[in-house]
Amino acid sequence: MRDQRRIRGPALRPTLVMSSPVDALGQASSPGCNMALSTCCSFSAWQRRLPFLAWLPAYSLQWLKMDCIAGLSVGLTVIPQALAYAEVAGLPPQYGLYSAFMGCFVYFFLGTSRDLTLGPTAIMSLLVSFYTFHEPAYAVLLAFLSGCIQLAMGFLRLGLLLDFISCPVIKGFTSAAAITIGFGQIKNLLGLQNIPRQFFLQVYHTFLNIGETRLGDAVLGLVCMVLLLALKLMRDHMPPAHPEMPPGVQLSRGLVWTSTTARNALVVSSAALVAYSFEVTGYQPFLLTGEIARGLPPLQAPPFSVTTANGTVSFTEMVQDMGAGLAVVPLMGLLESISVAKAFASQNSYRVDANQELLAIGLTNTLGSLLSSYPVTGSFGRTAVNAQSGVCTPAGGLVTGALVLLSLDYLTSLFYYIPKAALAAVIIMAVAPLFDTKIFGMLWQVKRLDLLPLCATFLLCFWEVQYGILAGTLVSVLLLLHSVARPKIQVSEGPVLVLQPTSGLHFPATEALRDSVLSQALGGVLECSHICSIDYTVVLGLGELLEDLRKQGISLAFVGLQVPVLRALLAADLKGFQYFSTLEEAEKYLRQEPGPEPYNICEDCVPEHKVALLKA
């Protein structure tokens, strides 16, 4: 009779870490305890969906002070950047500000990173420019649809899809984007006009019209770049604060820290003041930003159709026009945001919930589209400012959002005088760090094959962004599949031939394993300790292999089978299947020395502990 005893689940699973004190107390025995347990679990679920409930009860005046400082610092950074990034997106400047405040408020409730700031970024603005044809209606609709896709991914917990975009692909895309965005601002830096936006045409026409450079714009743009670089270097090399510092030194350090942190606002404001001074004299040597719509955008549904000179473009036609952008924009937005959040969480020793981040950015884009926002994501530069300013909670975003709203209401008339060359300098200095000069040398030293997806993405992104990302991802997946289809098999020759696959065994590798064993034409041992699962195709391939070897009078022994693999092979009832617990036992058997007999496919011959695990 076969042993019918079953090993219960807990004996086969690791001990679970209790998520709350109530869980650790075990099952409650009374209705009152059951109600308390239900209430606690319900509150824990609310905390997971609304993370601010976890930190808000412990909020203090010290946190409020640090969050206000950080919020102001980020606000002074995002306002000039938003105006500049709208230019990259090919939209009127106010759309940059429309996109800069919704993420601040949504992330307060849903965000799991205290450092991350959501808003317009250089890369997202480039993608918007590419897929929306510089039409605000298309940009707003793209924000709405991207938000819906991101929300769906968050609810379905599909964040794992982002894992298929490898680091070389990301680096190739961001490096190409840095060059595309940076060179796209050369025309504004030099005061050139009527330059097309397509990259290769842009390069050609920029050099063709270089003789039309406006001296005022060129000088102002270069001066702004030098000032931004100098202030950044000062910020990076500022000594840390010490409590023992004299009050005068602390005040001086605070002024320098404020000036260097808000360097974008400082440089842009100074450039606007210079431009205004020339305007008063009646001579204007700079190209200016011009009129910006004043006030908050109207609350309205996204445009599901748009009227043009050629008639009305329906919703279906708009979706068809945006094409691959409906996949590229939400995915790249999620990738950029979650990458930034995880980087700063690791740096500051806390964890973020990737699926909760999907919900936060998805809701930001969905609600933002109701206020004329284009798609946004997490900003690395502004997140760095936030972290360096000592932010304690996402409440710092409330200050940033309020500052953007105030600027829309009261400062838009002053934005008229901001020179385009100054905004171009802000963009160029912001995207310069995106070009990773060390990644090529690093991949050459670590794994040269990873240069293939990097170069494929980098080069094709200059032609079409989606082709670059698709090609790089495809090359990465092919490299991954190659390692699965052709696993390395370590061969140890001795008295008995030992073959050890150094990775898992899946159906594409069946023929490779078969050829490797048959090419030896000798009996041997297949050491399977690295194989944790097999599929039906592998089982069939092993059965055919054993049959071929049996016809040739050759024995093949299996060693180190894990429980799921052993269960599958026993269920398949393979003829000639011989399994040993140790390599030494298998070698003795194959050398025809006295020793233990192999475990055949009969369960009664399998060790008792194996039978228990198999039956469980």
C-alpha positions as a printed Julia matrix, in Angstrom:
616×3 Matrix{Float64}:
   0.0     0.0     0.0
   1.21    3.44   -0.8
   1.64    5.84    2.05
  -1.39    8.15    1.93
  -0.11   10.62    4.53
   0.19   14.21    3.39
   2.61   16.84    4.59
   0.66   19.95    5.54
   1.36   23.27    3.82
   3.15   25.11    6.67
   5.76   22.38    6.89
   6.82   23.13    3.33
   6.67   26.94    3.4
   8.87   29.53    5.1
   7.46   31.26    8.14
   5.5    34.38    7.19
   6.42   37.76    8.65
   3.36   39.26   10.3
   2.26   42.52    8.78
   0.74   43.91   11.97
   0.67   43.26   15.73
  -2.87   41.95   15.39
  -1.72   39.26   12.94
   0.95   38.13   15.39
  -1.64   37.47   18.08
  -3.16   34.66   16.03
  -6.82   34.07   15.3
  -9.21   35.91   17.6
 -11.6    33.77   19.59
 -14.43   36.23   20.21
 -16.7    38.34   17.99
 -15.25   41.5    19.52
 -11.71   40.43   18.64
 -12.84   39.46   15.14
 -14.3    42.94   14.69
 -11.07   44.56   15.9
  -9.05   42.37   13.54
 -11.32   43.27   10.62
 -11.06   46.98   11.44
  -7.28   46.83   11.66
  -6.94   44.95    8.37
  -9.3    47.41    6.72
  -7.22   50.36    7.96
  -4.04   48.65    6.72
  -5.63   48.28    3.29
  -6.55   51.97    3.31
  -2.96   52.84    4.25
  -1.66   50.85    1.28
  -3.97   52.69   -1.12
  -3.63   56.09    0.59
  -0.06   56.13    1.95
  -0.45   59.61    3.51
  -2.58   57.99    6.24
   0.57   56.26    7.49
   2.71   59.36    8.02
   0.15   62.14    8.56
  -0.67   61.26   12.22
   3.02   61.67   13.12
   3.44   64.97   11.23
   5.38   67.59   13.2
   6.31   71.28   13.01
   9.89   70.34   12.14
   8.63   68.31    9.17
   6.43   71.25    8.13
   9.44   73.58    8.16
  11.59   71.24    6.04
   8.74   70.47    3.62
   8.08   74.2     3.08
  11.76   74.86    2.32
  11.9    71.94   -0.1
   8.59   72.89   -1.74
   9.77   76.45   -2.35
  13.1    75.21   -3.75
  11.38   72.84   -6.17
   8.81   75.5    -7.11
  11.52   77.99   -8.06
  13.07   75.25  -10.19
   9.95   73.94  -11.89
   8.48   77.27  -13.06
  11.29   78.2   -15.49
  11.71   74.53  -16.47
   8.0    74.17  -17.23
   8.11   77.17  -19.56
  11.18   75.72  -21.25
   9.84   72.19  -21.59
   6.67   73.47  -23.23
   8.96   74.76  -25.97
  10.46   71.26  -26.31
   6.94   69.81  -26.56
   6.08   72.32  -29.28
   3.26   73.82  -27.2
   2.51   77.36  -25.95
   4.48   78.15  -22.74
   1.45   78.11  -20.44
   0.95   74.39  -21.09
   4.18   73.7   -19.23
   2.72   75.43  -16.16
  -0.63   73.66  -16.63
   1.29   70.38  -16.39
   3.35   71.32  -13.34
   0.88   71.43  -10.44
  -1.55   68.47  -10.6
   1.14   65.9    -9.78
   2.05   67.85   -6.63
  -1.45   67.44   -5.19
  -2.17   63.88   -6.35
   1.17   62.57   -5.13
   0.48   63.95   -1.65
  -2.32   61.36   -1.29
  -1.04   58.43   -3.36
   2.77   58.65   -3.48
   5.06   56.26   -1.61
   8.29   58.25   -2.12
   8.93   61.31    0.0
  11.43   62.68   -2.56
   9.73   62.19   -5.96
   8.2    65.16   -7.79
   5.88   64.71  -10.78
   5.7    67.21  -13.61
   6.92   68.0   -17.12
  10.34   66.58  -18.03
  12.64   66.91  -20.99
  12.2    63.33  -22.22
   8.41   63.31  -21.86
   8.22   66.69  -23.62
  10.25   65.27  -26.5
   7.85   62.32  -26.82
   4.84   64.68  -26.69
   6.39   66.76  -29.45
   6.89   63.67  -31.57
   3.41   62.16  -31.2
   1.09   65.2   -30.92
   2.23   67.3   -33.9
   2.53   70.43  -31.68
  -1.26   70.48  -31.27
  -2.47   71.19  -27.69
  -5.65   69.13  -28.22
  -3.62   66.05  -29.12
  -1.28   66.6   -26.14
  -4.15   66.84  -23.64
  -5.9    63.78  -25.08
  -2.62   61.87  -24.94
  -2.34   62.75  -21.24
  -5.84   61.41  -20.59
  -5.34   58.15  -22.5
  -1.87   57.62  -21.01
  -3.31   58.11  -17.53
  -6.06   55.57  -18.2
  -3.51   53.02  -19.44
  -1.27   53.62  -16.42
  -4.21   53.28  -14.02
  -5.23   50.01  -15.67
  -1.67   48.71  -15.34
  -1.65   49.71  -11.69
  -4.95   47.97  -10.87
  -3.89   44.86  -12.8
  -0.42   44.98  -11.18
   1.34   44.93  -14.55
   4.42   46.8   -13.4
   6.41   43.68  -14.26
   6.15   44.64  -17.96
   8.67   47.38  -17.29
  11.23   44.73  -16.31
  11.52   43.72  -19.97
  13.05   47.1   -20.83
  16.7    46.58  -19.91
  19.12   49.18  -18.61
  21.09   49.4   -21.91
  17.84   50.23  -23.72
  17.03   52.96  -21.19
  20.54   54.39  -21.4
  20.47   54.34  -25.2
  17.13   56.15  -25.27
  18.04   58.8   -22.7
  21.4    59.48  -24.34
  19.78   59.91  -27.76
  17.06   62.07  -26.19
  19.7    64.29  -24.54
  21.34   64.93  -27.91
  18.01   65.46  -29.69
  16.67   67.87  -27.06
  19.95   69.7   -26.59
  20.58   70.23  -30.29
  16.93   71.23  -30.72
  17.62   74.26  -28.49
  20.6    75.49  -30.5
  18.22   77.44  -32.74
  16.86   79.37  -29.75
  20.34   79.78  -28.27
  21.52   81.4   -31.51
  18.28   83.2   -32.35
  17.66   81.21  -35.55
  14.13   81.0   -36.93
  12.2    78.69  -39.28
  14.22   75.6   -38.33
  12.32   72.29  -38.79
  11.87   70.0   -35.78
  12.83   66.66  -37.39
  16.32   65.88  -36.04
  18.28   65.34  -39.24
  16.58   68.26  -41.01
  17.21   70.33  -37.89
  20.93   69.59  -38.0
  21.1    70.42  -41.71
  19.18   73.72  -41.51
  20.95   74.85  -38.33
  24.35   74.65  -40.02
  22.9    76.03  -43.24
  21.56   79.15  -41.45
  24.4    79.58  -38.97
  25.26   82.89  -40.64
  21.92   84.33  -39.47
  22.88   84.03  -35.81
  21.63   86.92  -33.66
  24.52   88.23  -31.62
  22.38   89.28  -28.66
  20.74   85.88  -28.26
  24.02   84.02  -28.7
  25.85   86.1   -26.08
  22.96   85.95  -23.6
  22.5    82.2   -24.07
  26.19   81.43  -23.53
  26.36   83.7   -20.47
  23.31   81.96  -18.99
  24.9    78.55  -19.58
  28.13   79.62  -17.89
  26.22   81.03  -14.91
  24.11   77.88  -14.55
  27.23   75.71  -14.68
  29.07   77.88  -12.14
  26.12   77.85   -9.72
  25.77   74.08  -10.1
  29.46   73.55   -9.3
  29.11   75.8    -6.26
  26.12   73.75   -5.12
  27.97   70.46   -5.61
  31.08   71.6    -3.72
  29.35   73.38   -0.85
  30.65   72.08    2.52
  28.06   70.46    4.8
  26.44   72.53    7.53
  27.62   72.13   11.14
  25.82   73.22   14.3
  29.07   74.82   15.52
  29.09   77.33   12.64
  28.87   81.0    13.72
  25.5    82.64   12.9
  27.08   84.86   10.25
  28.6    81.88    8.46
  25.3    79.98    8.65
  23.47   82.98    7.13
  26.01   83.27    4.31
  25.83   79.56    3.63
  22.03   79.74    3.57
  22.09   82.54    1.0
  24.56   80.67   -1.21
  22.55   77.46   -0.88
  19.31   79.25   -1.84
  20.93   80.98   -4.83
  22.51   77.82   -6.18
  19.43   75.65   -5.61
  17.12   78.15   -7.33
  19.71   78.85  -10.04
  17.22   78.33  -12.9
  14.82   80.92  -11.5
  17.69   83.29  -10.67
  19.25   83.15  -14.14
  15.93   83.34  -16.02
  14.74   86.27  -13.87
  18.01   88.12  -14.45
  17.77   87.53  -18.19
  14.16   88.78  -18.18
  15.25   91.91  -16.3
  17.96   92.58  -18.89
  15.43   92.08  -21.71
  12.97   94.43  -20.02
  15.69   97.07  -19.68
  16.3    96.95  -23.42
  12.54   97.04  -24.08
  12.29  100.32  -22.16
  14.99  101.86  -24.34
  13.09  100.87  -27.49
  15.65   98.34  -28.72
  15.25   94.59  -28.23
  18.23   92.37  -29.2
  16.59   89.15  -27.96
  13.78   86.87  -29.11
  11.24   86.86  -26.25
   8.79   84.23  -25.01
   5.87   86.55  -25.73
   2.32   86.53  -24.48
   1.26   83.79  -22.07
  -2.38   83.12  -21.24
  -3.12   84.38  -17.75
  -5.0    82.53  -15.04
  -5.87   78.93  -14.34
  -6.92   76.68  -17.22
 -10.66   75.92  -17.44
 -11.88   72.66  -15.97
 -13.18   70.68  -18.95
 -13.19   67.22  -20.49
 -10.27   66.3   -22.77
 -10.89   67.08  -26.45
 -12.22   63.89  -28.04
 -12.35   65.66  -31.4
 -10.71   68.71  -32.87
 -11.8    71.14  -35.55
  -9.22   72.12  -38.17
  -9.27   74.09  -41.4
  -9.88   70.8   -43.24
 -12.84   69.77  -41.07
 -13.36   67.87  -37.83
 -10.92   65.18  -36.74
 -12.8    62.46  -34.84
 -11.6    60.65  -31.71
 -10.8    57.52  -33.72
  -8.7    59.5   -36.17
  -6.85   61.26  -33.34
  -6.01   57.89  -31.75
  -4.81   56.58  -35.1
  -2.68   59.7   -35.6
  -0.97   59.21  -32.22
  -0.36   55.54  -33.04
   2.52   53.99  -31.13
   2.6    57.0   -28.81
  -0.24   55.42  -26.84
   2.17   52.65  -25.84
   5.5    54.5   -25.76
   4.39   57.53  -23.72
   2.7    55.72  -20.79
   5.43   53.06  -20.61
   8.31   55.53  -20.71
   6.51   57.76  -18.23
   6.15   54.86  -15.8
   9.7    53.71  -16.36
  11.19   57.14  -15.76
   9.07   57.83  -12.68
   9.58   54.47  -10.97
  13.31   54.47  -11.76
  13.72   57.87  -10.11
  11.59   56.86   -7.1
  13.53   53.63   -6.56
  16.9    55.36   -6.94
  16.17   57.89   -4.19
  14.42   55.29   -2.01
  17.57   53.18   -2.11
  19.74   56.21   -1.39
  17.62   57.29    1.6
  16.85   53.79    2.98
  13.11   53.37    2.42
  10.97   51.38   -0.01
   8.45   52.34   -2.66
   5.5    50.35   -3.98
   5.82   50.17   -7.78
   2.14   49.36   -8.35
   1.05   52.22   -6.09
   3.34   54.51   -8.1
   1.51   53.38  -11.26
  -1.75   54.52   -9.7
  -0.27   57.86   -8.63
   1.14   58.8   -12.02
  -1.91   57.42  -13.85
  -4.32   59.5   -11.78
  -2.05   62.54  -12.18
  -2.22   62.33  -15.97
  -5.95   61.56  -16.01
  -6.92   64.46  -13.74
  -4.3    66.74  -15.27
  -5.88   66.33  -18.69
  -9.04   67.95  -17.27
  -6.9    71.08  -16.73
  -5.09   71.04  -20.08
  -1.97   69.2   -18.92
   0.19   67.15  -21.25
   1.71   63.82  -20.02
   4.04   64.12  -17.04
   6.36   61.83  -15.12
   8.92   61.87  -12.31
  11.73   64.41  -12.72
  15.21   63.32  -11.68
  16.58   66.86  -11.43
  13.75   68.28   -9.34
  13.63   65.14   -7.2
  17.32   65.66   -6.46
  16.59   69.26   -5.43
  13.75   68.0    -3.24
  15.94   65.42   -1.51
  18.88   67.81   -1.03
  16.51   70.38    0.47
  15.7    67.95    3.29
  12.09   67.12    2.37
  10.41   64.88    4.96
   7.09   63.92    3.32
   5.19   64.38    0.0
   3.55   67.42    1.65
   6.37   69.5     0.18
   4.6    69.1    -3.15
   1.65   71.11   -1.87
   3.92   74.16   -1.53
   5.31   73.59   -5.02
   1.84   73.24   -6.53
   0.6    76.38   -4.78
   3.61   78.33   -6.08
   2.88   77.24   -9.67
  -0.78   78.23   -9.32
   0.23   81.66   -7.95
   2.6    82.18  -10.87
  -0.22   81.39  -13.31
  -2.43   83.96  -11.65
   0.0    86.81  -11.02
   3.29   86.38  -12.91
   2.33   85.5   -16.48
   2.64   89.14  -17.6
   6.28   89.1   -16.46
   7.01   85.89  -18.35
   6.55   87.87  -21.58
  10.08   89.28  -21.22
  11.92   85.97  -20.71
  14.36   85.53  -23.61
  14.12   82.24  -25.46
  17.92   81.97  -25.28
  17.74   81.87  -21.47
  15.15   79.07  -21.54
  17.29   77.22  -24.09
  20.25   77.45  -21.69
  18.1    76.0   -18.88
  17.06   73.05  -21.08
  20.57   72.3   -22.35
  22.03   72.31  -18.84
  19.15   70.13  -17.61
  19.53   67.42  -20.29
  23.34   67.36  -20.42
  23.63   64.88  -17.49
  21.24   62.49  -19.3
  24.0    61.59  -21.76
  25.92   58.84  -19.97
  29.47   58.96  -21.3
  30.64   56.08  -19.11
  28.04   53.49  -20.09
  29.83   52.4   -23.28
  33.1    51.67  -21.49
  31.29   50.02  -18.59
  29.37   47.63  -20.84
  32.56   46.84  -22.79
  34.15   45.68  -19.54
  31.11   43.95  -18.0
  29.3    42.31  -20.94
  29.99   43.37  -24.5
  26.81   41.81  -25.89
  24.82   44.45  -23.99
  26.29   47.03  -26.37
  23.97   45.65  -29.07
  20.65   46.82  -27.53
  22.34   50.03  -26.38
  23.57   50.94  -29.87
  20.39   49.77  -31.6
  18.27   51.99  -29.35
  20.65   54.94  -29.48
  20.96   55.06  -33.27
  17.34   54.32  -34.2
  15.93   56.85  -31.74
  17.32   59.6   -33.98
  15.06   58.27  -36.72
  11.9    57.25  -34.83
  11.66   57.0   -31.05
   9.35   53.98  -31.03
  11.59   52.12  -33.47
  14.6    52.71  -31.26
  12.89   51.48  -28.09
  11.28   48.54  -29.91
  14.56   47.5   -31.57
  16.53   47.74  -28.34
  13.92   45.77  -26.4
  13.75   43.15  -29.15
  17.54   42.7   -29.15
  17.53   42.41  -25.35
  14.79   39.76  -25.44
  16.63   37.83  -28.18
  19.79   37.79  -26.06
  17.73   36.58  -23.11
  16.06   33.86  -25.2
  19.43   32.75  -26.58
  20.66   32.07  -23.06
  17.47   30.07  -22.4
  17.63   28.12  -25.69
  21.36   27.41  -25.46
  22.2    27.05  -21.77
  25.8    26.45  -20.85
  26.46   22.8   -20.02
  29.52   22.16  -17.91
  31.24   18.89  -18.85
  33.5    17.16  -16.32
  35.47   14.26  -17.78
  36.74   11.56  -15.46
  35.97    7.94  -14.75
  32.37    8.92  -15.46
  31.24   11.78  -17.69
  29.27   14.42  -15.73
  27.13   16.97  -17.57
  25.75   19.88  -15.53
  23.44   22.51  -17.08
  24.45   25.73  -15.33
  21.01   27.32  -15.66
  17.37   26.28  -15.94
  16.1    23.86  -18.56
  13.21   24.99  -20.77
  11.74   23.65  -23.99
  13.95   25.67  -26.42
  17.0    24.01  -24.83
  15.8    20.43  -25.38
  17.64   19.87  -28.66
  20.81   21.52  -27.36
  20.9    19.19  -24.35
  20.13   16.17  -26.53
  22.95   16.99  -28.96
  25.37   17.64  -26.11
  24.71   14.24  -24.52
  24.68   12.26  -27.77
  27.88   13.9   -28.98
  29.74   12.33  -26.06
  28.54    8.8   -27.04
  29.35    7.63  -23.52
  27.35    6.83  -20.43
  27.28    9.59  -17.88
  25.54   11.58  -15.19
  23.2    14.5   -15.72
  23.6    16.71  -12.66
  20.36   18.67  -12.29
  20.77   20.69   -9.1
  20.41   24.0   -11.01
  17.17   22.94  -12.7
  14.16   24.02  -10.64
  11.38   23.27  -13.16
  10.78   21.61  -16.5
   7.95   21.65  -18.99
   6.24   18.97  -21.06
   8.49   19.45  -24.1
  11.59   18.9   -21.96
  10.07   15.71  -20.5
   9.37   14.37  -24.01
  12.91   15.29  -25.1
  14.42   13.46  -22.11
  12.26   10.43  -22.86
  13.49   10.32  -26.48
  17.07   10.81  -25.29
  16.83    7.9   -22.83
  15.31    5.7   -25.56
  18.14    6.53  -28.01
  20.78    5.84  -25.36
  19.07    2.57  -24.36
  19.24    1.35  -27.97
  22.98    2.07  -27.97
  23.44    0.3   -24.63
  24.38    3.52  -22.86
  23.19    4.5   -19.39
  22.34    8.01  -18.24
  21.81    8.68  -14.54
  20.11   11.71  -13.01
  21.43   13.37   -9.86
  20.3    16.32   -7.74
  16.72   16.48   -8.97
  14.6    19.0    -7.13
  11.12   17.97   -5.98
   9.06   19.63   -8.8
  11.37   18.16  -11.44
  11.35   14.69   -9.88
   7.55   14.8    -9.62
   7.24   15.65  -13.34
   9.61   12.87  -14.41
   7.87   10.3   -12.22
   4.51   11.32  -13.62
   5.84   10.88  -17.19
   6.78    7.21  -16.51
   9.99    7.44  -18.57
  11.62    4.13  -19.54
  15.22    3.84  -18.38
  14.94    6.73  -15.93
  17.49    6.26  -13.11
  17.81    8.7   -10.23
  20.45    8.86   -7.49
  20.63   11.07   -4.41
  24.36   11.82   -4.75
  26.91   12.0    -7.53
  29.12    9.4    -5.8
  26.3     6.83   -5.85
  25.69    7.43   -9.55
  29.38    7.1   -10.41
  29.68    3.81   -8.49
  26.65    2.42  -10.28
  27.89    3.41  -13.73
  31.36    1.96  -13.0
  29.6    -1.3   -12.01
  31.0    -1.13   -8.49
  29.04   -2.51   -5.53
  26.75    0.21   -4.22
  23.15    1.35   -4.01
  20.7     0.56   -6.72
  19.1     3.49   -8.59
  15.67    4.75   -7.61
  13.37    3.62  -10.38
  10.13    5.24  -11.32
   8.27    3.28   -8.63
   7.42    5.63   -5.75
   8.07    2.83   -3.24
  11.75    2.94   -4.25
  12.05    6.68   -3.7
  13.27    7.75   -0.24
  10.47    8.27    2.29
  11.02   12.03    2.6
  10.86   12.36   -1.2
   7.57   10.43   -1.29
   6.09   12.74    1.32
   7.12   15.83   -0.62
   5.9    14.4    -3.92
   2.5    13.54   -2.5
   2.2    16.97   -0.92
